[in-house]
Amino acid sequence: MDTTSYNIGLVGLGVMGLNLARNVTSKNFTVLGWDPEEKQRRLAEDYKIPCASSIQDMVQQLESPRKILLMVPAGAVVDQVIKSISPSLEPGDIIMDGGNSFFKDTDKRYQLLAEDGIHFLGLGISGGHKGALEGPAMMAGGDPEAYAQVKPILEALAASYDSTPCVDFMGKSASGHFVKMVHNGIEYGLMQVISEAFDLLVELEGYSYVQCAALFQEWNNGRLQGYLMDITANILAKSSGERPILDEIFDAAGQKGTGSWTAQNALELGVPVPGIDAAIRMRQISGDWQVRADLSNSIDGSINYQNATAIDVELVEKAIYSALLLVYIQGFHQLQVASKEYGFSYTLAQVAKTWRNGCIINSQMVRFLADALESIKTHPLLVPTLGDQLRTDIESLRFVVANAALSGLSLPCMSANLWYWDAFTRAELPTRLIQAQRDYFGGHGYQTGPDSALTSFPWEEPTS
């Protein structure tokens, strides 16, 4: 083999990077790796992944135009690697960032490298380390001509659904990383809904972990089928000796920022995503474990089982379904608004099709959404098939949330998704009072209709 004509270079040979490199070689492409850690280079070579002696050495051995995939931690490390590579590159060469970079940082890198004629693709990759090896879902953003150059490799690496690769071009600049960011926000919401359903079954219905595992597996054979449902059933069935492994795990969940970025961006765009917000806040509250312990001891924060009403598992299944669907809808609405605001060219159906397999949020539901969101021109809630489905299941969610609230069991994500639906299905909201209050104390004026000019009222100060 000509050692100066590798198809692609890969920088960063941690678990994700190494598994992607192994995936590349299994698809009959040639890859040359590099990592600053010698032990990572040795491990890669154990898997028959050749490694360069330096980044510059790697660049010299790549075919033209050079294609380099970065699998390094998001943030300053990405900029450092780009700075070390770019002097050795030529116009037309391509750098791909496969990490979870903030989309605004990706846009800056795209603009900076474009000045030297170097293409930069933000490549959102989902599927975890197993997906990296067996086939992830990928979302690319940048120059279409650069994507065309790497498309054969990416399509070979990706998972597939109905013989269609789960990878696509989302549009200019940072669109790929933006879509991946929202993917992760949806992921937060889905995980929280599933954990709340587990909590409900154990605390109010008296299910054992083994019984929960069997029920989740049963649901995974139906319309709730999905990667997260599948791994949840597996987790609940695992034991360490005679003790469930879950009982050995501390109840404070971490996060790496992508969910928070989704929520922050939703605020910037004026898009409500309460299901995602609630999931983030619950992780934050879980981290305040000492406060929780102290309060629980001081006020007896146990569940009030006397107020609980037995719930049929069919109602729980419907509640989960409607809550999960509303999380997806919120994420897709954010994608819809962002595409107009930032000039991204993806369609909602295109994004959903990319998520049909390989990624963490792949599910039967997202496949349903891929069909439902085809040619959508309105809010996703107004899509007839989605609205009809929610009307069928929402009362089960209402019953579950109300029963849990009376018992003192917190279901924040399910509750947030319920109020999202209830608010959007009301023609009149009490926010007219907020308009009046703002005008009263601040002279901001108020509207009498959606397109009316601002007017004001000569409010009088209250007498008491």
CSV table of C-alpha atoms in Angstrom, one decimal:
chain,number,residue,atom,x,y,z
A,1,MET,CA,0.0,0.0,0.0
A,2,ASP,CA,1.2,3.5,-0.8
A,3,THR,CA,1.8,5.0,2.7
A,4,THR,CA,1.5,8.6,1.3
A,5,SER,CA,-2.1,8.2,0.2
A,6,TYR,CA,-4.3,7.5,3.2
A,7,ASN,CA,-7.9,8.4,2.6
A,8,ILE,CA,-8.5,10.2,6.0
A,9,GLY,CA,-6.5,11.3,9.0
A,10,LEU,CA,-8.0,11.1,12.5
A,11,VAL,CA,-6.7,13.1,15.4
A,12,GLY,CA,-7.7,11.9,18.9
A,13,LEU,CA,-7.7,8.2,19.6
A,14,GLY,CA,-9.8,8.0,22.7
A,15,VAL,CA,-12.7,5.6,22.8
A,16,MET,CA,-14.8,7.4,20.2
A,17,GLY,CA,-11.9,8.3,17.9
A,18,LEU,CA,-10.4,4.8,18.0
A,19,ASN,CA,-13.8,3.1,17.3
A,20,LEU,CA,-14.4,5.4,14.4
A,21,ALA,CA,-10.9,4.6,13.0
A,22,ARG,CA,-11.7,0.9,13.3
A,23,ASN,CA,-15.1,1.6,11.6
A,24,VAL,CA,-13.2,3.3,8.7
A,25,THR,CA,-10.9,0.4,8.2
A,26,SER,CA,-13.7,-2.1,8.3
A,27,LYS,CA,-15.3,-0.2,5.3
A,28,ASN,CA,-12.2,-0.6,3.2
A,29,PHE,CA,-11.0,3.0,3.5
A,30,THR,CA,-7.5,3.8,4.8
A,31,VAL,CA,-7.0,5.9,7.9
A,32,LEU,CA,-3.9,7.3,9.6
A,33,GLY,CA,-4.3,8.2,13.3
A,34,TRP,CA,-2.5,10.5,15.6
A,35,ASP,CA,-2.9,11.2,19.4
A,36,PRO,CA,-0.5,13.1,21.7
A,37,GLU,CA,-0.7,10.2,24.2
A,38,GLU,CA,1.7,7.4,23.3
A,39,LYS,CA,-0.5,4.8,25.0
A,40,GLN,CA,-3.4,5.7,22.8
A,41,ARG,CA,-1.2,5.4,19.7
A,42,ARG,CA,0.0,1.9,20.9
A,43,LEU,CA,-3.6,0.8,21.5
A,44,ALA,CA,-4.6,2.0,18.0
A,45,GLU,CA,-1.8,0.0,16.5
A,46,ASP,CA,-2.9,-3.1,18.4
A,47,TYR,CA,-6.1,-2.7,16.4
A,48,LYS,CA,-4.1,-2.4,13.2
A,49,ILE,CA,-4.6,1.4,13.0
A,50,PRO,CA,-1.4,2.9,11.7
A,51,CYS,CA,-0.3,6.1,13.5
A,52,ALA,CA,1.8,9.0,12.4
A,53,SER,CA,4.7,10.3,14.4
A,54,SER,CA,3.3,13.8,14.5
A,55,ILE,CA,0.4,15.8,13.2
A,56,GLN,CA,2.6,17.2,10.4
A,57,ASP,CA,3.7,13.7,9.5
A,58,MET,CA,0.0,12.7,9.3
A,59,VAL,CA,-0.8,15.6,7.0
A,60,GLN,CA,2.0,14.7,4.7
A,61,GLN,CA,0.7,11.2,4.2
A,62,LEU,CA,-2.9,12.0,3.3
A,63,GLU,CA,-4.2,12.0,-0.2
A,64,SER,CA,-5.3,15.3,-1.7
A,65,PRO,CA,-7.6,17.0,-0.9
A,66,ARG,CA,-6.6,16.1,2.7
A,67,LYS,CA,-9.5,15.0,4.9
A,68,ILE,CA,-8.8,15.2,8.7
A,69,LEU,CA,-11.3,14.3,11.4
A,70,LEU,CA,-10.8,15.8,14.8
A,71,MET,CA,-12.1,13.6,17.7
A,72,VAL,CA,-10.9,15.8,20.6
A,73,PRO,CA,-12.6,17.5,23.5
A,74,ALA,CA,-14.7,20.6,22.6
A,75,GLY,CA,-13.4,24.0,23.4
A,76,ALA,CA,-9.8,25.3,23.4
A,77,VAL,CA,-8.3,21.9,22.4
A,78,VAL,CA,-10.1,22.1,19.0
A,79,ASP,CA,-8.5,25.5,18.4
A,80,GLN,CA,-5.1,24.3,19.4
A,81,VAL,CA,-5.3,21.3,17.0
A,82,ILE,CA,-6.5,23.5,14.2
A,83,LYS,CA,-3.7,26.0,14.8
A,84,SER,CA,-1.1,23.2,14.7
A,85,ILE,CA,-2.5,21.6,11.5
A,86,SER,CA,-3.6,24.5,9.3
A,87,PRO,CA,-0.1,25.8,8.4
A,88,SER,CA,0.6,22.4,6.7
A,89,LEU,CA,-2.7,22.5,4.7
A,90,GLU,CA,-3.5,23.8,1.3
A,91,PRO,CA,-6.6,25.4,-0.2
A,92,GLY,CA,-9.3,22.8,-0.7
A,93,ASP,CA,-8.2,20.6,2.2
A,94,ILE,CA,-10.9,19.7,4.7
A,95,ILE,CA,-11.0,19.7,8.5
A,96,MET,CA,-13.9,18.0,10.3
A,97,ASP,CA,-14.7,18.5,13.9
A,98,GLY,CA,-16.5,15.5,15.2
A,99,GLY,CA,-16.8,16.6,18.8
A,100,ASN,CA,-19.7,18.3,20.7
A,101,SER,CA,-18.5,21.9,19.9
A,102,PHE,CA,-20.8,24.9,20.5
A,103,PHE,CA,-22.2,25.8,17.2
A,104,LYS,CA,-21.2,29.5,17.5
A,105,ASP,CA,-17.6,28.4,18.0
A,106,THR,CA,-17.9,26.2,14.9
A,107,ASP,CA,-19.1,29.2,12.9
A,108,LYS,CA,-16.0,31.2,14.0
A,109,ARG,CA,-13.7,28.4,12.9
A,110,TYR,CA,-15.5,28.0,9.6
A,111,GLN,CA,-15.1,31.7,8.9
A,112,LEU,CA,-11.4,31.8,10.0
A,113,LEU,CA,-10.3,28.8,7.9
A,114,ALA,CA,-12.3,30.0,4.9
A,115,GLU,CA,-9.9,33.0,4.7
A,116,ASP,CA,-7.1,30.5,3.8
A,117,GLY,CA,-9.3,28.4,1.5
A,118,ILE,CA,-9.5,25.5,3.9
A,119,HIS,CA,-12.9,23.9,4.3
A,120,PHE,CA,-14.3,23.3,7.8
A,121,LEU,CA,-17.1,20.9,8.5
A,122,GLY,CA,-18.9,20.7,11.9
A,123,LEU,CA,-19.8,17.1,12.1
A,124,GLY,CA,-22.3,16.1,14.8
A,125,ILE,CA,-21.9,12.5,15.7
A,126,SER,CA,-24.3,10.5,17.9
A,127,GLY,CA,-24.3,6.9,19.0
A,128,GLY,CA,-21.7,6.7,21.8
A,129,HIS,CA,-18.7,4.5,21.5
A,130,LYS,CA,-20.7,1.5,20.3
A,131,GLY,CA,-22.2,3.6,17.5
A,132,ALA,CA,-18.8,4.9,16.5
A,133,LEU,CA,-17.7,1.4,15.9
A,134,GLU,CA,-20.9,-0.1,14.4
A,135,GLY,CA,-22.4,2.9,12.7
A,136,PRO,CA,-23.4,6.3,14.2
A,137,ALA,CA,-25.8,9.0,13.0
A,138,MET,CA,-24.0,12.1,11.7
A,139,MET,CA,-25.1,15.6,10.9
A,140,ALA,CA,-22.7,17.7,8.7
A,141,GLY,CA,-22.6,21.4,8.2
A,142,GLY,CA,-20.2,23.6,6.1
A,143,ASP,CA,-19.4,23.9,2.4
A,144,PRO,CA,-21.4,21.6,0.2
A,145,GLU,CA,-18.4,20.9,-2.0
A,146,ALA,CA,-16.4,19.8,1.0
A,147,TYR,CA,-19.3,17.5,2.1
A,148,ALA,CA,-19.3,16.0,-1.4
A,149,GLN,CA,-15.7,15.0,-1.0
A,150,VAL,CA,-16.2,13.2,2.3
A,151,LYS,CA,-19.7,11.9,1.7
A,152,PRO,CA,-18.6,8.4,0.5
A,153,ILE,CA,-16.6,7.9,3.7
A,154,LEU,CA,-19.3,9.2,6.0
A,155,GLU,CA,-22.1,7.2,4.3
A,156,ALA,CA,-20.0,4.1,4.7
A,157,LEU,CA,-19.4,4.8,8.4
A,158,ALA,CA,-23.0,5.7,9.3
A,159,ALA,CA,-25.8,3.5,10.5
A,160,SER,CA,-28.6,2.9,8.1
A,161,TYR,CA,-32.4,2.7,8.0
A,162,ASP,CA,-34.3,1.2,5.1
A,163,SER,CA,-30.9,1.0,3.3
A,164,THR,CA,-30.5,4.8,3.7
A,165,PRO,CA,-27.4,6.0,5.5
A,166,CYS,CA,-28.1,8.0,8.7
A,167,VAL,CA,-26.0,10.9,7.7
A,168,ASP,CA,-26.8,14.1,5.8
A,169,PHE,CA,-25.8,17.6,5.0
A,170,MET,CA,-27.6,20.1,7.1
A,171,GLY,CA,-26.5,23.3,5.5
A,172,LYS,CA,-23.9,26.0,5.8
A,173,SER,CA,-21.4,26.7,8.5
A,174,ALA,CA,-22.4,25.4,12.0
A,175,SER,CA,-25.7,23.7,11.0
A,176,GLY,CA,-24.4,20.2,11.7
A,177,HIS,CA,-23.3,21.1,15.2
A,178,PHE,CA,-26.5,23.0,15.8
A,179,VAL,CA,-28.6,20.0,14.9
A,180,LYS,CA,-26.5,17.8,17.2
A,181,MET,CA,-26.9,20.3,20.0
A,182,VAL,CA,-30.7,20.1,19.8
A,183,HIS,CA,-30.4,16.3,19.5
A,184,ASN,CA,-28.7,16.3,22.9
A,185,GLY,CA,-31.3,18.6,24.4
A,186,ILE,CA,-34.0,16.2,23.3
A,187,GLU,CA,-31.9,13.4,24.7
A,188,TYR,CA,-31.9,15.1,28.1
A,189,GLY,CA,-35.7,15.4,28.0
A,190,LEU,CA,-36.3,11.8,26.9
A,191,MET,CA,-34.0,10.4,29.6
A,192,GLN,CA,-35.8,12.5,32.3
A,193,VAL,CA,-39.2,11.3,31.3
A,194,ILE,CA,-38.1,7.7,31.3
A,195,SER,CA,-36.5,8.1,34.8
A,196,GLU,CA,-39.7,9.7,36.1
A,197,ALA,CA,-41.7,6.8,34.8
A,198,PHE,CA,-39.4,4.4,36.6
A,199,ASP,CA,-39.7,6.5,39.8
A,200,LEU,CA,-43.5,6.4,39.6
A,201,LEU,CA,-43.6,2.6,39.1
A,202,VAL,CA,-41.3,2.0,42.0
A,203,GLU,CA,-42.5,4.6,44.5
A,204,LEU,CA,-46.2,4.6,43.9
A,205,GLU,CA,-47.0,1.3,42.3
A,206,GLY,CA,-44.5,-0.9,44.3
A,207,TYR,CA,-42.7,-2.4,41.3
A,208,SER,CA,-39.4,-4.1,41.9
A,209,TYR,CA,-36.5,-3.3,39.5
A,210,VAL,CA,-36.9,-6.7,37.9
A,211,GLN,CA,-40.6,-6.0,37.3
A,212,CYS,CA,-39.7,-2.6,35.9
A,213,ALA,CA,-37.1,-4.2,33.6
A,214,ALA,CA,-39.7,-6.6,32.2
A,215,LEU,CA,-42.3,-3.9,31.7
A,216,PHE,CA,-39.8,-1.6,29.9
A,217,GLN,CA,-38.7,-4.4,27.7
A,218,GLU,CA,-42.4,-5.1,26.9
A,219,TRP,CA,-42.9,-1.5,26.0
A,220,ASN,CA,-39.7,-1.6,23.9
A,221,ASN,CA,-41.4,-4.2,21.7
A,222,GLY,CA,-44.2,-1.7,20.9
A,223,ARG,CA,-44.6,2.0,20.0
A,224,LEU,CA,-42.2,3.1,22.7
A,225,GLN,CA,-39.4,1.1,21.0
A,226,GLY,CA,-36.1,3.1,21.2
A,227,TYR,CA,-32.5,2.9,22.2
A,228,LEU,CA,-33.0,4.6,25.5
A,229,MET,CA,-36.0,2.3,26.4
A,230,ASP,CA,-33.8,-0.7,25.5
A,231,ILE,CA,-30.8,0.2,27.6
A,232,THR,CA,-33.1,1.2,30.5
A,233,ALA,CA,-34.6,-2.3,30.6
A,234,ASN,CA,-31.1,-3.7,30.5
A,235,ILE,CA,-29.9,-1.5,33.3
A,236,LEU,CA,-32.8,-2.3,35.6
A,237,ALA,CA,-32.2,-6.1,35.1
A,238,LYS,CA,-28.5,-5.9,36.2
A,239,SER,CA,-27.3,-6.9,39.6
A,240,SER,CA,-24.0,-6.7,41.5
A,241,GLY,CA,-24.1,-9.9,43.6
A,242,GLU,CA,-27.6,-9.9,45.1
A,243,ARG,CA,-28.0,-6.2,44.9
A,244,PRO,CA,-29.4,-4.3,41.9
A,245,ILE,CA,-26.5,-2.3,40.3
A,246,LEU,CA,-28.8,0.8,40.3
A,247,ASP,CA,-28.8,0.8,44.1
A,248,GLU,CA,-25.0,1.2,44.0
A,249,ILE,CA,-25.1,4.3,41.8
A,250,PHE,CA,-25.2,7.8,43.4
A,251,ASP,CA,-28.3,9.9,42.5
A,252,ALA,CA,-26.5,13.0,41.2
A,253,ALA,CA,-26.5,13.1,37.3
A,254,GLY,CA,-23.8,15.1,35.5
A,255,GLN,CA,-24.0,17.0,32.2
A,256,LYS,CA,-21.4,18.3,29.7
A,257,GLY,CA,-23.2,21.4,28.5
A,258,THR,CA,-25.0,20.5,25.3
A,259,GLY,CA,-28.4,20.4,27.0
A,260,SER,CA,-27.9,23.8,28.6
A,261,TRP,CA,-26.8,25.2,25.3
A,262,THR,CA,-30.0,24.0,23.8
A,263,ALA,CA,-32.1,25.7,26.5
A,264,GLN,CA,-30.0,28.9,26.3
A,265,ASN,CA,-30.4,29.0,22.5
A,266,ALA,CA,-34.2,28.4,22.8
A,267,LEU,CA,-34.4,31.5,25.0
A,268,GLU,CA,-32.5,33.5,22.4
A,269,LEU,CA,-34.8,32.3,19.7
A,270,GLY,CA,-38.0,32.8,21.8
A,271,VAL,CA,-38.9,29.1,21.6
A,272,PRO,CA,-40.4,27.4,24.6
A,273,VAL,CA,-38.8,24.0,25.4
A,274,PRO,CA,-40.1,23.3,29.0
A,275,GLY,CA,-39.5,19.6,28.8
A,276,ILE,CA,-35.8,20.1,28.0
A,277,ASP,CA,-35.6,22.9,30.6
A,278,ALA,CA,-37.0,20.7,33.3
A,279,ALA,CA,-34.6,17.9,32.5
A,280,ILE,CA,-31.6,20.3,32.9
A,281,ARG,CA,-32.9,21.7,36.2
A,282,MET,CA,-33.5,18.3,37.6
A,283,ARG,CA,-29.9,17.3,36.9
A,284,GLN,CA,-28.9,20.5,38.7
A,285,ILE,CA,-31.1,19.7,41.7
A,286,SER,CA,-29.7,16.2,41.8
A,287,GLY,CA,-26.2,17.7,42.3
A,288,ASP,CA,-27.4,19.5,45.4
A,289,TRP,CA,-27.5,16.2,47.2
A,290,GLN,CA,-26.6,17.6,50.7
A,291,VAL,CA,-29.5,20.2,50.5
A,292,ARG,CA,-31.8,17.4,49.5
A,293,ALA,CA,-30.7,15.2,52.3
A,294,ASP,CA,-31.0,17.9,54.9
A,295,LEU,CA,-34.5,19.0,53.8
A,296,SER,CA,-35.8,15.5,53.5
A,297,ASN,CA,-34.7,14.8,57.1
A,298,SER,CA,-36.1,18.1,58.5
A,299,ILE,CA,-39.5,17.9,56.8
A,300,ASP,CA,-40.0,14.2,56.3
A,301,GLY,CA,-39.9,14.3,52.6
A,302,SER,CA,-41.2,10.8,52.1
A,303,ILE,CA,-43.9,10.0,49.6
A,304,ASN,CA,-47.5,10.2,50.9
A,305,TYR,CA,-48.7,6.8,49.7
A,306,GLN,CA,-52.2,7.4,51.2
A,307,ASN,CA,-53.0,10.0,48.5
A,308,ALA,CA,-51.8,7.7,45.7
A,309,THR,CA,-54.3,6.0,43.4
A,310,ALA,CA,-53.5,2.7,41.7
A,311,ILE,CA,-52.6,3.4,38.1
A,312,ASP,CA,-53.0,0.9,35.3
A,313,VAL,CA,-49.7,0.4,33.4
A,314,GLU,CA,-51.6,1.1,30.2
A,315,LEU,CA,-52.1,4.6,31.4
A,316,VAL,CA,-48.5,4.9,32.3
A,317,GLU,CA,-47.5,3.8,28.8
A,318,LYS,CA,-49.8,6.4,27.3
A,319,ALA,CA,-48.4,9.1,29.6
A,320,ILE,CA,-44.8,8.2,28.7
A,321,TYR,CA,-45.7,8.3,25.0
A,322,SER,CA,-47.3,11.7,25.1
A,323,ALA,CA,-44.5,13.2,27.2
A,324,LEU,CA,-41.8,11.8,25.0
A,325,LEU,CA,-43.6,13.0,21.9
A,326,LEU,CA,-43.9,16.5,23.3
A,327,VAL,CA,-40.1,16.6,24.0
A,328,TYR,CA,-39.4,15.7,20.4
A,329,ILE,CA,-41.9,18.3,19.2
A,330,GLN,CA,-40.3,21.0,21.3
A,331,GLY,CA,-36.8,20.2,19.8
A,332,PHE,CA,-38.1,20.1,16.3
A,333,HIS,CA,-39.9,23.5,16.8
A,334,GLN,CA,-36.5,24.9,17.9
A,335,LEU,CA,-34.9,23.4,14.8
A,336,GLN,CA,-37.6,24.9,12.6
A,337,VAL,CA,-37.2,28.5,14.0
A,338,ALA,CA,-33.4,28.2,13.9
A,339,SER,CA,-33.4,27.2,10.3
A,340,LYS,CA,-35.0,30.5,9.4
A,341,GLU,CA,-33.1,32.6,11.9
A,342,TYR,CA,-29.6,31.3,10.8
A,343,GLY,CA,-30.3,30.4,7.2
A,344,PHE,CA,-29.7,26.7,7.7
A,345,SER,CA,-31.1,24.6,4.8
A,346,TYR,CA,-32.1,21.3,6.6
A,347,THR,CA,-35.8,20.3,6.7
A,348,LEU,CA,-37.3,18.7,9.8
A,349,ALA,CA,-38.1,15.5,7.9
A,350,GLN,CA,-34.4,15.4,6.8
A,351,VAL,CA,-33.2,15.7,10.4
A,352,ALA,CA,-35.7,13.1,11.6
A,353,LYS,CA,-34.5,10.6,8.9
A,354,THR,CA,-30.9,11.1,10.1
A,355,TRP,CA,-32.0,10.1,13.6
A,356,ARG,CA,-33.9,7.0,12.6
A,357,ASN,CA,-31.0,4.7,13.6
A,358,GLY,CA,-27.5,4.9,15.1
A,359,CYS,CA,-28.1,7.8,17.5
A,360,ILE,CA,-29.0,7.9,21.1
A,361,ILE,CA,-32.6,9.2,20.5
A,362,ASN,CA,-33.4,6.8,17.6
A,363,SER,CA,-36.8,5.2,18.2
A,364,GLN,CA,-40.0,4.2,16.6
A,365,MET,CA,-41.4,7.6,17.5
A,366,VAL,CA,-38.7,9.5,15.6
A,367,ARG,CA,-39.5,7.3,12.5
A,368,PHE,CA,-43.1,8.3,12.9
A,369,LEU,CA,-42.0,11.9,13.1
A,370,ALA,CA,-39.9,11.6,9.9
A,371,ASP,CA,-43.1,10.9,8.0
A,372,ALA,CA,-45.3,13.3,9.9
A,373,LEU,CA,-42.9,16.3,9.4
A,374,GLU,CA,-42.5,15.9,5.7
A,375,SER,CA,-43.2,19.3,4.0
A,376,ILE,CA,-44.2,20.9,7.2
A,377,LYS,CA,-44.9,24.7,7.1
A,378,THR,CA,-46.5,25.2,10.5
A,379,HIS,CA,-45.8,24.6,14.1
A,380,PRO,CA,-45.3,20.8,14.7
A,381,LEU,CA,-48.3,20.8,17.1
A,382,LEU,CA,-50.5,21.7,14.2
A,383,VAL,CA,-49.5,18.7,12.2
A,384,PRO,CA,-52.8,16.6,12.2
A,385,THR,CA,-51.2,13.2,12.9
A,386,LEU,CA,-49.3,14.6,15.9
A,387,GLY,CA,-52.2,16.5,17.3
A,388,ASP,CA,-54.5,13.5,16.9
A,389,GLN,CA,-52.0,11.3,18.7
A,390,LEU,CA,-51.6,13.7,21.6
A,391,ARG,CA,-55.3,14.2,22.0
A,392,THR,CA,-55.6,10.4,22.3
A,393,ASP,CA,-52.9,10.1,25.1
A,394,ILE,CA,-52.7,13.4,26.9
A,395,GLU,CA,-55.4,12.6,29.6
A,396,SER,CA,-53.3,9.7,30.7
A,397,LEU,CA,-50.4,12.1,31.2
A,398,ARG,CA,-52.7,14.4,33.1
A,399,PHE,CA,-53.9,11.6,35.4
A,400,VAL,CA,-50.3,10.4,36.1
A,401,VAL,CA,-49.0,13.9,36.9
A,402,ALA,CA,-52.0,14.8,39.1
A,403,ASN,CA,-51.7,11.5,41.1
A,404,ALA,CA,-48.0,12.0,41.6
A,405,ALA,CA,-48.4,15.6,42.7
A,406,LEU,CA,-51.0,14.6,45.3
A,407,SER,CA,-48.5,12.0,46.6
A,408,GLY,CA,-45.6,14.4,46.7
A,409,LEU,CA,-43.7,12.6,43.9
A,410,SER,CA,-41.9,15.0,41.6
A,411,LEU,CA,-42.4,14.5,37.9
A,412,PRO,CA,-41.0,17.8,36.6
A,413,CYS,CA,-40.5,16.8,33.0
A,414,MET,CA,-43.8,15.1,32.6
A,415,SER,CA,-45.5,18.1,34.3
A,416,ALA,CA,-43.7,20.6,32.1
A,417,ASN,CA,-44.7,18.8,28.9
A,418,LEU,CA,-48.3,18.7,30.1
A,419,TRP,CA,-48.4,22.5,30.7
A,420,TYR,CA,-46.8,23.0,27.4
A,421,TRP,CA,-49.7,21.2,25.7
A,422,ASP,CA,-52.3,22.9,27.9
A,423,ALA,CA,-51.0,26.4,27.2
A,424,PHE,CA,-50.8,25.9,23.5
A,425,THR,CA,-54.3,24.4,23.3
A,426,ARG,CA,-55.9,27.5,25.0
A,427,ALA,CA,-57.1,30.3,22.8
A,428,GLU,CA,-57.0,32.8,25.7
A,429,LEU,CA,-54.3,33.1,28.3
A,430,PRO,CA,-54.1,35.3,31.4
A,431,THR,CA,-51.1,37.1,29.9
A,432,ARG,CA,-53.4,40.0,29.1
A,433,LEU,CA,-53.0,40.9,32.7
A,434,ILE,CA,-49.2,41.0,32.3
A,435,GLN,CA,-49.6,43.4,29.5
A,436,ALA,CA,-51.7,45.7,31.7
A,437,GLN,CA,-49.2,45.4,34.6
A,438,ARG,CA,-46.3,46.3,32.4
A,439,ASP,CA,-48.2,49.4,31.1
A,440,TYR,CA,-49.2,50.3,34.6
A,441,PHE,CA,-45.8,50.4,36.2
A,442,GLY,CA,-43.6,51.0,33.2
A,443,GLY,CA,-45.7,52.8,30.6
A,444,HIS,CA,-44.8,50.0,28.1
A,445,GLY,CA,-48.2,50.1,26.4
A,446,TYR,CA,-50.4,47.2,25.4
A,447,GLN,CA,-51.8,45.7,22.2
A,448,THR,CA,-55.5,45.1,21.6
A,449,GLY,CA,-54.7,42.6,18.9
A,450,PRO,CA,-51.7,40.7,17.3
A,451,ASP,CA,-51.1,43.4,14.8
A,452,SER,CA,-52.4,46.5,16.6
A,453,ALA,CA,-50.2,49.5,17.6
A,454,LEU,CA,-49.3,50.0,21.2
A,455,THR,CA,-51.8,52.0,23.2
A,456,SER,CA,-51.8,53.0,26.9
A,457,PHE,CA,-54.4,53.6,29.7
A,458,PRO,CA,-54.4,56.4,32.3
A,459,TRP,CA,-54.1,54.0,35.2
A,460,GLU,CA,-54.8,55.4,38.7
A,461,GLU,CA,-52.8,54.5,41.7
A,462,PRO,CA,-54.6,52.1,44.1
A,463,THR,CA,-56.0,53.7,47.2
A,464,SER,CA,-54.6,51.0,49.5
